[in-house]
Amino acid sequence: LKWLPPRAAASPPPPDHPQVQRPAPAPQAPPAVAMSMRRTCVRYALRRSPVELSNSIFTGSAQRSIGPKQAFGYGEVAPIGAPGFEKFQIKPPETVADTVKYISQGMLKLPLKKEIIEAIGYPGQKHSAGGITTVGRIYYGPGRYDYGRPVMPQGWIANWFYGFWEFGHLMFVADRWIFFRQLRHLVATMFCFFPMWLQMQWNVKQWDDFKKSHVQ
């Protein structure tokens, strides 16, 4: 049988042959799930994506976080020139010199950039638990009147009106950005109310003109 020619190798069957075992099709997500995943990718693509340098990996002194620090917002927590850190701002002023400094360098000082940004608000602004407000302090650290045990004044009058002073101190000196947030509500309310008030005045004027030209 050596003289017989070698047998040719069998050719593979065509793809449409019934004996060909095709792999099972991959499972596909429902259209609603697929649409939701696509929207999730788009939403995460629009988020802030700088590298956070506040974790335990970046512990060098030169590394500074560019993101928010807990509920203190963006920026430094205790920068130089921030309100509420001066010695004459840790308690009610009891001398003329401290009173002048307290008013000129505290109440009349222009707001910082961080105060304006935190007062206006932005998406993703962190909050904290609170009684009247749910926003955290943006400045805190050694030197503030509320860091540790507050320093009490020496005079009777200053101690008697300490509660009134502290309210004004918070609203107009130490945490005056809270007062700016209240102004935001007032300005926004007036902005939305003015078109309706203007249309009301036009309506009254038109009714007066109508009554003059249409005598009943």
JSON list of C-alpha atoms in Angstrom, two decimals:
[
{"chain": "A", "resi": 1, "resn": "LEU", "atom": "CA", "xyz": [0.00, 0.00, 0.00]},
{"chain": "A", "resi": 2, "resn": "LYS", "atom": "CA", "xyz": [3.00, 2.30, -0.03]},
{"chain": "A", "resi": 3, "resn": "TRP", "atom": "CA", "xyz": [2.33, 3.19, -3.64]},
{"chain": "A", "resi": 4, "resn": "LEU", "atom": "CA", "xyz": [-0.99, 4.82, -2.68]},
{"chain": "A", "resi": 5, "resn": "PRO", "atom": "CA", "xyz": [-0.88, 8.63, -2.70]},
{"chain": "A", "resi": 6, "resn": "PRO", "atom": "CA", "xyz": [-1.10, 10.37, 0.68]},
{"chain": "A", "resi": 7, "resn": "ARG", "atom": "CA", "xyz": [-4.57, 11.25, 1.82]},
{"chain": "A", "resi": 8, "resn": "ALA", "atom": "CA", "xyz": [-5.36, 14.93, 1.67]},
{"chain": "A", "resi": 9, "resn": "ALA", "atom": "CA", "xyz": [-6.21, 16.67, 4.93]},
{"chain": "A", "resi": 10, "resn": "ALA", "atom": "CA", "xyz": [-9.90, 17.30, 5.42]},
{"chain": "A", "resi": 11, "resn": "SER", "atom": "CA", "xyz": [-10.87, 20.91, 4.90]},
{"chain": "A", "resi": 12, "resn": "PRO", "atom": "CA", "xyz": [-12.76, 22.62, 7.76]},
{"chain": "A", "resi": 13, "resn": "PRO", "atom": "CA", "xyz": [-16.50, 22.81, 7.35]},
{"chain": "A", "resi": 14, "resn": "PRO", "atom": "CA", "xyz": [-17.99, 26.15, 6.33]},
{"chain": "A", "resi": 15, "resn": "PRO", "atom": "CA", "xyz": [-19.20, 28.50, 9.10]},
{"chain": "A", "resi": 16, "resn": "ASP", "atom": "CA", "xyz": [-22.82, 27.89, 8.25]},
{"chain": "A", "resi": 17, "resn": "HIS", "atom": "CA", "xyz": [-22.45, 24.11, 8.59]},
{"chain": "A", "resi": 18, "resn": "PRO", "atom": "CA", "xyz": [-24.90, 22.69, 11.20]},
{"chain": "A", "resi": 19, "resn": "GLN", "atom": "CA", "xyz": [-22.11, 20.76, 12.96]},
{"chain": "A", "resi": 20, "resn": "VAL", "atom": "CA", "xyz": [-20.11, 23.89, 13.69]},
{"chain": "A", "resi": 21, "resn": "GLN", "atom": "CA", "xyz": [-20.46, 24.90, 17.36]},
{"chain": "A", "resi": 22, "resn": "ARG", "atom": "CA", "xyz": [-20.74, 28.64, 17.58]},
{"chain": "A", "resi": 23, "resn": "PRO", "atom": "CA", "xyz": [-19.91, 30.44, 20.84]},
{"chain": "A", "resi": 24, "resn": "ALA", "atom": "CA", "xyz": [-22.86, 31.67, 22.83]},
{"chain": "A", "resi": 25, "resn": "PRO", "atom": "CA", "xyz": [-23.51, 35.39, 22.36]},
{"chain": "A", "resi": 26, "resn": "ALA", "atom": "CA", "xyz": [-22.35, 37.62, 25.20]},
{"chain": "A", "resi": 27, "resn": "PRO", "atom": "CA", "xyz": [-25.16, 38.83, 27.45]},
{"chain": "A", "resi": 28, "resn": "GLN", "atom": "CA", "xyz": [-26.19, 42.40, 26.77]},
{"chain": "A", "resi": 29, "resn": "ALA", "atom": "CA", "xyz": [-27.47, 44.86, 29.31]},
{"chain": "A", "resi": 30, "resn": "PRO", "atom": "CA", "xyz": [-31.00, 46.17, 28.93]},
{"chain": "A", "resi": 31, "resn": "PRO", "atom": "CA", "xyz": [-31.26, 49.49, 27.07]},
{"chain": "A", "resi": 32, "resn": "ALA", "atom": "CA", "xyz": [-32.14, 51.38, 30.26]},
{"chain": "A", "resi": 33, "resn": "VAL", "atom": "CA", "xyz": [-29.06, 50.05, 32.07]},
{"chain": "A", "resi": 34, "resn": "ALA", "atom": "CA", "xyz": [-26.79, 50.81, 29.12]},
{"chain": "A", "resi": 35, "resn": "MET", "atom": "CA", "xyz": [-28.12, 54.37, 28.92]},
{"chain": "A", "resi": 36, "resn": "SER", "atom": "CA", "xyz": [-27.60, 54.80, 32.66]},
{"chain": "A", "resi": 37, "resn": "MET", "atom": "CA", "xyz": [-23.98, 53.64, 32.42]},
{"chain": "A", "resi": 38, "resn": "ARG", "atom": "CA", "xyz": [-23.28, 56.02, 29.55]},
{"chain": "A", "resi": 39, "resn": "ARG", "atom": "CA", "xyz": [-24.72, 58.92, 31.51]},
{"chain": "A", "resi": 40, "resn": "THR", "atom": "CA", "xyz": [-22.64, 57.92, 34.52]},
{"chain": "A", "resi": 41, "resn": "CYS", "atom": "CA", "xyz": [-19.46, 58.10, 32.43]},
{"chain": "A", "resi": 42, "resn": "VAL", "atom": "CA", "xyz": [-20.43, 61.53, 31.16]},
{"chain": "A", "resi": 43, "resn": "ARG", "atom": "CA", "xyz": [-21.25, 62.75, 34.66]},
{"chain": "A", "resi": 44, "resn": "TYR", "atom": "CA", "xyz": [-17.94, 61.58, 36.10]},
{"chain": "A", "resi": 45, "resn": "ALA", "atom": "CA", "xyz": [-16.08, 63.11, 33.17]},
{"chain": "A", "resi": 46, "resn": "LEU", "atom": "CA", "xyz": [-17.37, 66.56, 34.18]},
{"chain": "A", "resi": 47, "resn": "ARG", "atom": "CA", "xyz": [-16.24, 66.23, 37.81]},
{"chain": "A", "resi": 48, "resn": "ARG", "atom": "CA", "xyz": [-13.18, 67.93, 39.25]},
{"chain": "A", "resi": 49, "resn": "SER", "atom": "CA", "xyz": [-10.22, 65.63, 38.65]},
{"chain": "A", "resi": 50, "resn": "PRO", "atom": "CA", "xyz": [-7.05, 67.12, 40.21]},
{"chain": "A", "resi": 51, "resn": "VAL", "atom": "CA", "xyz": [-4.84, 64.81, 42.23]},
{"chain": "A", "resi": 52, "resn": "GLU", "atom": "CA", "xyz": [-5.54, 64.96, 45.94]},
{"chain": "A", "resi": 53, "resn": "LEU", "atom": "CA", "xyz": [-2.30, 65.41, 47.87]},
{"chain": "A", "resi": 54, "resn": "SER", "atom": "CA", "xyz": [-3.67, 65.17, 51.39]},
{"chain": "A", "resi": 55, "resn": "ASN", "atom": "CA", "xyz": [-3.59, 61.39, 51.82]},
{"chain": "A", "resi": 56, "resn": "SER", "atom": "CA", "xyz": [-0.98, 59.40, 53.66]},
{"chain": "A", "resi": 57, "resn": "ILE", "atom": "CA", "xyz": [1.07, 58.76, 50.51]},
{"chain": "A", "resi": 58, "resn": "PHE", "atom": "CA", "xyz": [2.02, 62.41, 50.01]},
{"chain": "A", "resi": 59, "resn": "THR", "atom": "CA", "xyz": [3.42, 63.35, 53.39]},
{"chain": "A", "resi": 60, "resn": "GLY", "atom": "CA", "xyz": [6.11, 65.79, 52.32]},
{"chain": "A", "resi": 61, "resn": "SER", "atom": "CA", "xyz": [5.98, 69.32, 53.64]},
{"chain": "A", "resi": 62, "resn": "ALA", "atom": "CA", "xyz": [5.97, 70.69, 50.10]},
{"chain": "A", "resi": 63, "resn": "GLN", "atom": "CA", "xyz": [2.79, 68.79, 49.21]},
{"chain": "A", "resi": 64, "resn": "ARG", "atom": "CA", "xyz": [-0.34, 70.84, 49.74]},
{"chain": "A", "resi": 65, "resn": "SER", "atom": "CA", "xyz": [-3.85, 69.74, 49.00]},
{"chain": "A", "resi": 66, "resn": "ILE", "atom": "CA", "xyz": [-5.73, 71.70, 46.37]},
{"chain": "A", "resi": 67, "resn": "GLY", "atom": "CA", "xyz": [-9.06, 70.24, 47.34]},
{"chain": "A", "resi": 68, "resn": "PRO", "atom": "CA", "xyz": [-11.45, 71.01, 50.19]},
{"chain": "A", "resi": 69, "resn": "LYS", "atom": "CA", "xyz": [-10.33, 70.31, 53.73]},
{"chain": "A", "resi": 70, "resn": "GLN", "atom": "CA", "xyz": [-13.29, 68.64, 55.45]},
{"chain": "A", "resi": 71, "resn": "ALA", "atom": "CA", "xyz": [-15.94, 71.34, 55.99]},
{"chain": "A", "resi": 72, "resn": "PHE", "atom": "CA", "xyz": [-13.47, 74.25, 55.90]},
{"chain": "A", "resi": 73, "resn": "GLY", "atom": "CA", "xyz": [-13.82, 74.71, 52.17]},
{"chain": "A", "resi": 74, "resn": "TYR", "atom": "CA", "xyz": [-11.05, 75.45, 49.73]},
{"chain": "A", "resi": 75, "resn": "GLY", "atom": "CA", "xyz": [-7.88, 77.28, 50.62]},
{"chain": "A", "resi": 76, "resn": "GLU", "atom": "CA", "xyz": [-5.97, 77.65, 53.86]},
{"chain": "A", "resi": 77, "resn": "VAL", "atom": "CA", "xyz": [-7.75, 77.06, 57.16]},
{"chain": "A", "resi": 78, "resn": "ALA", "atom": "CA", "xyz": [-5.78, 79.67, 59.11]},
{"chain": "A", "resi": 79, "resn": "PRO", "atom": "CA", "xyz": [-4.20, 82.08, 56.60]},
{"chain": "A", "resi": 80, "resn": "ILE", "atom": "CA", "xyz": [-2.43, 85.29, 57.51]},
{"chain": "A", "resi": 81, "resn": "GLY", "atom": "CA", "xyz": [-4.89, 88.19, 57.70]},
{"chain": "A", "resi": 82, "resn": "ALA", "atom": "CA", "xyz": [-7.96, 86.02, 58.19]},
{"chain": "A", "resi": 83, "resn": "PRO", "atom": "CA", "xyz": [-10.62, 87.57, 60.46]},
{"chain": "A", "resi": 84, "resn": "GLY", "atom": "CA", "xyz": [-10.87, 86.43, 64.06]},
{"chain": "A", "resi": 85, "resn": "PHE", "atom": "CA", "xyz": [-7.19, 85.70, 64.75]},
{"chain": "A", "resi": 86, "resn": "GLU", "atom": "CA", "xyz": [-6.02, 89.05, 66.12]},
{"chain": "A", "resi": 87, "resn": "LYS", "atom": "CA", "xyz": [-5.48, 89.53, 69.85]},
{"chain": "A", "resi": 88, "resn": "PHE", "atom": "CA", "xyz": [-8.06, 92.31, 70.05]},
{"chain": "A", "resi": 89, "resn": "GLN", "atom": "CA", "xyz": [-10.64, 89.98, 68.47]},
{"chain": "A", "resi": 90, "resn": "ILE", "atom": "CA", "xyz": [-10.56, 87.15, 71.01]},
{"chain": "A", "resi": 91, "resn": "LYS", "atom": "CA", "xyz": [-12.84, 88.95, 73.47]},
{"chain": "A", "resi": 92, "resn": "PRO", "atom": "CA", "xyz": [-15.01, 92.09, 73.65]},
{"chain": "A", "resi": 93, "resn": "PRO", "atom": "CA", "xyz": [-12.84, 95.24, 73.43]},
{"chain": "A", "resi": 94, "resn": "GLU", "atom": "CA", "xyz": [-12.61, 97.10, 76.74]},
{"chain": "A", "resi": 95, "resn": "THR", "atom": "CA", "xyz": [-10.39, 100.02, 75.74]},
{"chain": "A", "resi": 96, "resn": "VAL", "atom": "CA", "xyz": [-10.75, 102.76, 73.16]},
{"chain": "A", "resi": 97, "resn": "ALA", "atom": "CA", "xyz": [-7.69, 101.57, 71.23]},
{"chain": "A", "resi": 98, "resn": "ASP", "atom": "CA", "xyz": [-8.98, 97.99, 71.04]},
{"chain": "A", "resi": 99, "resn": "THR", "atom": "CA", "xyz": [-12.42, 99.23, 70.01]},
{"chain": "A", "resi": 100, "resn": "VAL", "atom": "CA", "xyz": [-10.98, 101.29, 67.16]},
{"chain": "A", "resi": 101, "resn": "LYS", "atom": "CA", "xyz": [-8.88, 98.34, 65.96]},
{"chain": "A", "resi": 102, "resn": "TYR", "atom": "CA", "xyz": [-11.81, 96.00, 66.33]},
{"chain": "A", "resi": 103, "resn": "ILE", "atom": "CA", "xyz": [-14.05, 98.13, 64.13]},
{"chain": "A", "resi": 104, "resn": "SER", "atom": "CA", "xyz": [-11.47, 99.29, 61.56]},
{"chain": "A", "resi": 105, "resn": "GLN", "atom": "CA", "xyz": [-9.54, 96.03, 61.13]},
{"chain": "A", "resi": 106, "resn": "GLY", "atom": "CA", "xyz": [-12.40, 93.65, 61.78]},
{"chain": "A", "resi": 107, "resn": "MET", "atom": "CA", "xyz": [-15.84, 94.93, 60.83]},
{"chain": "A", "resi": 108, "resn": "LEU", "atom": "CA", "xyz": [-14.75, 97.34, 58.08]},
{"chain": "A", "resi": 109, "resn": "LYS", "atom": "CA", "xyz": [-12.10, 95.12, 56.50]},
{"chain": "A", "resi": 110, "resn": "LEU", "atom": "CA", "xyz": [-12.84, 93.98, 52.97]},
{"chain": "A", "resi": 111, "resn": "PRO", "atom": "CA", "xyz": [-13.80, 90.31, 52.68]},
{"chain": "A", "resi": 112, "resn": "LEU", "atom": "CA", "xyz": [-11.23, 87.84, 51.45]},
{"chain": "A", "resi": 113, "resn": "LYS", "atom": "CA", "xyz": [-11.60, 85.81, 48.27]},
{"chain": "A", "resi": 114, "resn": "LYS", "atom": "CA", "xyz": [-12.34, 82.64, 50.23]},
{"chain": "A", "resi": 115, "resn": "GLU", "atom": "CA", "xyz": [-15.13, 84.36, 52.17]},
{"chain": "A", "resi": 116, "resn": "ILE", "atom": "CA", "xyz": [-16.80, 85.52, 48.97]},
{"chain": "A", "resi": 117, "resn": "ILE", "atom": "CA", "xyz": [-16.58, 82.10, 47.31]},
{"chain": "A", "resi": 118, "resn": "GLU", "atom": "CA", "xyz": [-17.87, 80.23, 50.36]},
{"chain": "A", "resi": 119, "resn": "ALA", "atom": "CA", "xyz": [-20.65, 82.78, 50.85]},
{"chain": "A", "resi": 120, "resn": "ILE", "atom": "CA", "xyz": [-21.91, 82.48, 47.29]},
{"chain": "A", "resi": 121, "resn": "GLY", "atom": "CA", "xyz": [-21.65, 78.71, 47.38]},
{"chain": "A", "resi": 122, "resn": "TYR", "atom": "CA", "xyz": [-20.76, 76.16, 44.73]},
{"chain": "A", "resi": 123, "resn": "PRO", "atom": "CA", "xyz": [-21.74, 72.59, 43.78]},
{"chain": "A", "resi": 124, "resn": "GLY", "atom": "CA", "xyz": [-20.24, 70.07, 46.17]},
{"chain": "A", "resi": 125, "resn": "GLN", "atom": "CA", "xyz": [-19.77, 72.53, 49.03]},
{"chain": "A", "resi": 126, "resn": "LYS", "atom": "CA", "xyz": [-19.28, 70.48, 52.18]},
{"chain": "A", "resi": 127, "resn": "HIS", "atom": "CA", "xyz": [-21.48, 71.08, 55.19]},
{"chain": "A", "resi": 128, "resn": "SER", "atom": "CA", "xyz": [-21.50, 70.01, 58.79]},
{"chain": "A", "resi": 129, "resn": "ALA", "atom": "CA", "xyz": [-24.00, 69.52, 61.56]},
{"chain": "A", "resi": 130, "resn": "GLY", "atom": "CA", "xyz": [-25.36, 72.70, 63.10]},
{"chain": "A", "resi": 131, "resn": "GLY", "atom": "CA", "xyz": [-28.34, 74.14, 64.92]},
{"chain": "A", "resi": 132, "resn": "ILE", "atom": "CA", "xyz": [-29.19, 77.26, 62.91]},
{"chain": "A", "resi": 133, "resn": "THR", "atom": "CA", "xyz": [-26.94, 76.72, 59.93]},
{"chain": "A", "resi": 134, "resn": "THR", "atom": "CA", "xyz": [-25.49, 73.56, 58.41]},
{"chain": "A", "resi": 135, "resn": "VAL", "atom": "CA", "xyz": [-22.25, 75.00, 57.07]},
{"chain": "A", "resi": 136, "resn": "GLY", "atom": "CA", "xyz": [-18.95, 74.54, 58.83]},
{"chain": "A", "resi": 137, "resn": "ARG", "atom": "CA", "xyz": [-16.39, 77.13, 59.77]},
{"chain": "A", "resi": 138, "resn": "ILE", "atom": "CA", "xyz": [-13.98, 78.11, 57.02]},
{"chain": "A", "resi": 139, "resn": "TYR", "atom": "CA", "xyz": [-11.33, 79.46, 59.43]},
{"chain": "A", "resi": 140, "resn": "TYR", "atom": "CA", "xyz": [-10.12, 77.70, 62.54]},
{"chain": "A", "resi": 141, "resn": "GLY", "atom": "CA", "xyz": [-6.95, 77.21, 64.52]},
{"chain": "A", "resi": 142, "resn": "PRO", "atom": "CA", "xyz": [-4.80, 78.65, 67.33]},
{"chain": "A", "resi": 143, "resn": "GLY", "atom": "CA", "xyz": [-5.52, 82.33, 67.85]},
{"chain": "A", "resi": 144, "resn": "ARG", "atom": "CA", "xyz": [-9.25, 82.31, 67.22]},
{"chain": "A", "resi": 145, "resn": "TYR", "atom": "CA", "xyz": [-11.50, 83.21, 70.12]},
{"chain": "A", "resi": 146, "resn": "ASP", "atom": "CA", "xyz": [-13.29, 79.82, 69.90]},
{"chain": "A", "resi": 147, "resn": "TYR", "atom": "CA", "xyz": [-10.12, 77.71, 69.75]},
{"chain": "A", "resi": 148, "resn": "GLY", "atom": "CA", "xyz": [-10.06, 75.96, 73.11]},
{"chain": "A", "resi": 149, "resn": "ARG", "atom": "CA", "xyz": [-11.57, 77.78, 76.09]},
{"chain": "A", "resi": 150, "resn": "PRO", "atom": "CA", "xyz": [-12.80, 81.28, 75.13]},
{"chain": "A", "resi": 151, "resn": "VAL", "atom": "CA", "xyz": [-11.10, 84.17, 76.90]},
{"chain": "A", "resi": 152, "resn": "MET", "atom": "CA", "xyz": [-13.58, 86.11, 79.03]},
{"chain": "A", "resi": 153, "resn": "PRO", "atom": "CA", "xyz": [-13.40, 89.90, 79.46]},
{"chain": "A", "resi": 154, "resn": "GLN", "atom": "CA", "xyz": [-12.58, 91.48, 82.82]},
{"chain": "A", "resi": 155, "resn": "GLY", "atom": "CA", "xyz": [-15.30, 94.10, 83.11]},
{"chain": "A", "resi": 156, "resn": "TRP", "atom": "CA", "xyz": [-18.87, 93.57, 84.32]},
{"chain": "A", "resi": 157, "resn": "ILE", "atom": "CA", "xyz": [-20.46, 95.31, 81.34]},
{"chain": "A", "resi": 158, "resn": "ALA", "atom": "CA", "xyz": [-18.50, 93.27, 78.79]},
{"chain": "A", "resi": 159, "resn": "ASN", "atom": "CA", "xyz": [-19.41, 90.03, 80.57]},
{"chain": "A", "resi": 160, "resn": "TRP", "atom": "CA", "xyz": [-23.07, 91.04, 80.88]},
{"chain": "A", "resi": 161, "resn": "PHE", "atom": "CA", "xyz": [-23.41, 91.71, 77.16]},
{"chain": "A", "resi": 162, "resn": "TYR", "atom": "CA", "xyz": [-21.07, 88.90, 76.07]},
{"chain": "A", "resi": 163, "resn": "GLY", "atom": "CA", "xyz": [-23.86, 87.02, 74.28]},
{"chain": "A", "resi": 164, "resn": "PHE", "atom": "CA", "xyz": [-24.81, 90.06, 72.18]},
{"chain": "A", "resi": 165, "resn": "TRP", "atom": "CA", "xyz": [-21.15, 90.71, 71.40]},
{"chain": "A", "resi": 166, "resn": "GLU", "atom": "CA", "xyz": [-20.57, 87.13, 70.32]},
{"chain": "A", "resi": 167, "resn": "PHE", "atom": "CA", "xyz": [-23.50, 87.22, 67.90]},
{"chain": "A", "resi": 168, "resn": "GLY", "atom": "CA", "xyz": [-22.19, 90.39, 66.30]},
{"chain": "A", "resi": 169, "resn": "HIS", "atom": "CA", "xyz": [-18.65, 89.02, 66.39]},
{"chain": "A", "resi": 170, "resn": "LEU", "atom": "CA", "xyz": [-19.70, 85.97, 64.43]},
{"chain": "A", "resi": 171, "resn": "MET", "atom": "CA", "xyz": [-21.90, 87.79, 61.94]},
{"chain": "A", "resi": 172, "resn": "PHE", "atom": "CA", "xyz": [-19.61, 90.73, 61.20]},
{"chain": "A", "resi": 173, "resn": "VAL", "atom": "CA", "xyz": [-16.05, 89.70, 62.14]},
{"chain": "A", "resi": 174, "resn": "ALA", "atom": "CA", "xyz": [-15.05, 86.07, 62.70]},
{"chain": "A", "resi": 175, "resn": "ASP", "atom": "CA", "xyz": [-17.58, 84.29, 60.47]},
{"chain": "A", "resi": 176, "resn": "ARG", "atom": "CA", "xyz": [-18.97, 87.21, 58.50]},
{"chain": "A", "resi": 177, "resn": "TRP", "atom": "CA", "xyz": [-19.28, 85.04, 55.43]},
{"chain": "A", "resi": 178, "resn": "ILE", "atom": "CA", "xyz": [-22.43, 83.66, 57.11]},
{"chain": "A", "resi": 179, "resn": "PHE", "atom": "CA", "xyz": [-23.84, 87.20, 57.00]},
{"chain": "A", "resi": 180, "resn": "PHE", "atom": "CA", "xyz": [-22.92, 87.36, 53.33]},
{"chain": "A", "resi": 181, "resn": "ARG", "atom": "CA", "xyz": [-24.92, 84.18, 52.79]},
{"chain": "A", "resi": 182, "resn": "GLN", "atom": "CA", "xyz": [-27.96, 85.89, 54.30]},
{"chain": "A", "resi": 183, "resn": "LEU", "atom": "CA", "xyz": [-27.43, 88.79, 51.90]},
{"chain": "A", "resi": 184, "resn": "ARG", "atom": "CA", "xyz": [-27.37, 86.25, 49.09]},
{"chain": "A", "resi": 185, "resn": "HIS", "atom": "CA", "xyz": [-30.88, 85.12, 50.02]},
{"chain": "A", "resi": 186, "resn": "LEU", "atom": "CA", "xyz": [-32.09, 88.73, 50.24]},
{"chain": "A", "resi": 187, "resn": "VAL", "atom": "CA", "xyz": [-30.60, 89.72, 46.89]},
{"chain": "A", "resi": 188, "resn": "ALA", "atom": "CA", "xyz": [-31.90, 86.58, 45.17]},
{"chain": "A", "resi": 189, "resn": "THR", "atom": "CA", "xyz": [-35.37, 87.12, 46.61]},
{"chain": "A", "resi": 190, "resn": "MET", "atom": "CA", "xyz": [-35.47, 90.73, 45.40]},
{"chain": "A", "resi": 191, "resn": "PHE", "atom": "CA", "xyz": [-34.14, 89.66, 42.00]},
{"chain": "A", "resi": 192, "resn": "CYS", "atom": "CA", "xyz": [-36.99, 87.16, 41.59]},
{"chain": "A", "resi": 193, "resn": "PHE", "atom": "CA", "xyz": [-39.64, 89.45, 43.12]},
{"chain": "A", "resi": 194, "resn": "PHE", "atom": "CA", "xyz": [-38.90, 92.56, 41.04]},
{"chain": "A", "resi": 195, "resn": "PRO", "atom": "CA", "xyz": [-40.29, 91.23, 37.69]},
{"chain": "A", "resi": 196, "resn": "MET", "atom": "CA", "xyz": [-43.53, 90.17, 39.36]},
{"chain": "A", "resi": 197, "resn": "TRP", "atom": "CA", "xyz": [-43.86, 93.53, 41.14]},
{"chain": "A", "resi": 198, "resn": "LEU", "atom": "CA", "xyz": [-43.19, 95.38, 37.89]},
{"chain": "A", "resi": 199, "resn": "GLN", "atom": "CA", "xyz": [-45.83, 93.35, 36.05]},
{"chain": "A", "resi": 200, "resn": "MET", "atom": "CA", "xyz": [-48.27, 94.07, 38.87]},
{"chain": "A", "resi": 201, "resn": "GLN", "atom": "CA", "xyz": [-47.73, 97.81, 38.45]},
{"chain": "A", "resi": 202, "resn": "TRP", "atom": "CA", "xyz": [-48.31, 97.55, 34.73]},
{"chain": "A", "resi": 203, "resn": "ASN", "atom": "CA", "xyz": [-51.50, 95.61, 35.34]},
{"chain": "A", "resi": 204, "resn": "VAL", "atom": "CA", "xyz": [-52.83, 98.26, 37.73]},
{"chain": "A", "resi": 205, "resn": "LYS", "atom": "CA", "xyz": [-52.03, 101.00, 35.21]},
{"chain": "A", "resi": 206, "resn": "GLN", "atom": "CA", "xyz": [-53.75, 99.12, 32.42]},
{"chain": "A", "resi": 207, "resn": "TRP", "atom": "CA", "xyz": [-56.88, 98.65, 34.56]},
{"chain": "A", "resi": 208, "resn": "ASP", "atom": "CA", "xyz": [-56.96, 102.38, 35.24]},
{"chain": "A", "resi": 209, "resn": "ASP", "atom": "CA", "xyz": [-56.71, 103.12, 31.53]},
{"chain": "A", "resi": 210, "resn": "PHE", "atom": "CA", "xyz": [-59.40, 100.56, 30.79]},
{"chain": "A", "resi": 211, "resn": "LYS", "atom": "CA", "xyz": [-61.82, 102.09, 33.30]},
{"chain": "A", "resi": 212, "resn": "LYS", "atom": "CA", "xyz": [-61.25, 105.56, 31.84]},
{"chain": "A", "resi": 213, "resn": "SER", "atom": "CA", "xyz": [-61.95, 104.45, 28.27]},
{"chain": "A", "resi": 214, "resn": "HIS", "atom": "CA", "xyz": [-64.75, 101.95, 29.03]},
{"chain": "A", "resi": 215, "resn": "VAL", "atom": "CA", "xyz": [-67.39, 103.66, 31.06]},
{"chain": "A", "resi": 216, "resn": "GLN", "atom": "CA", "xyz": [-69.89, 101.22, 32.49]}
]
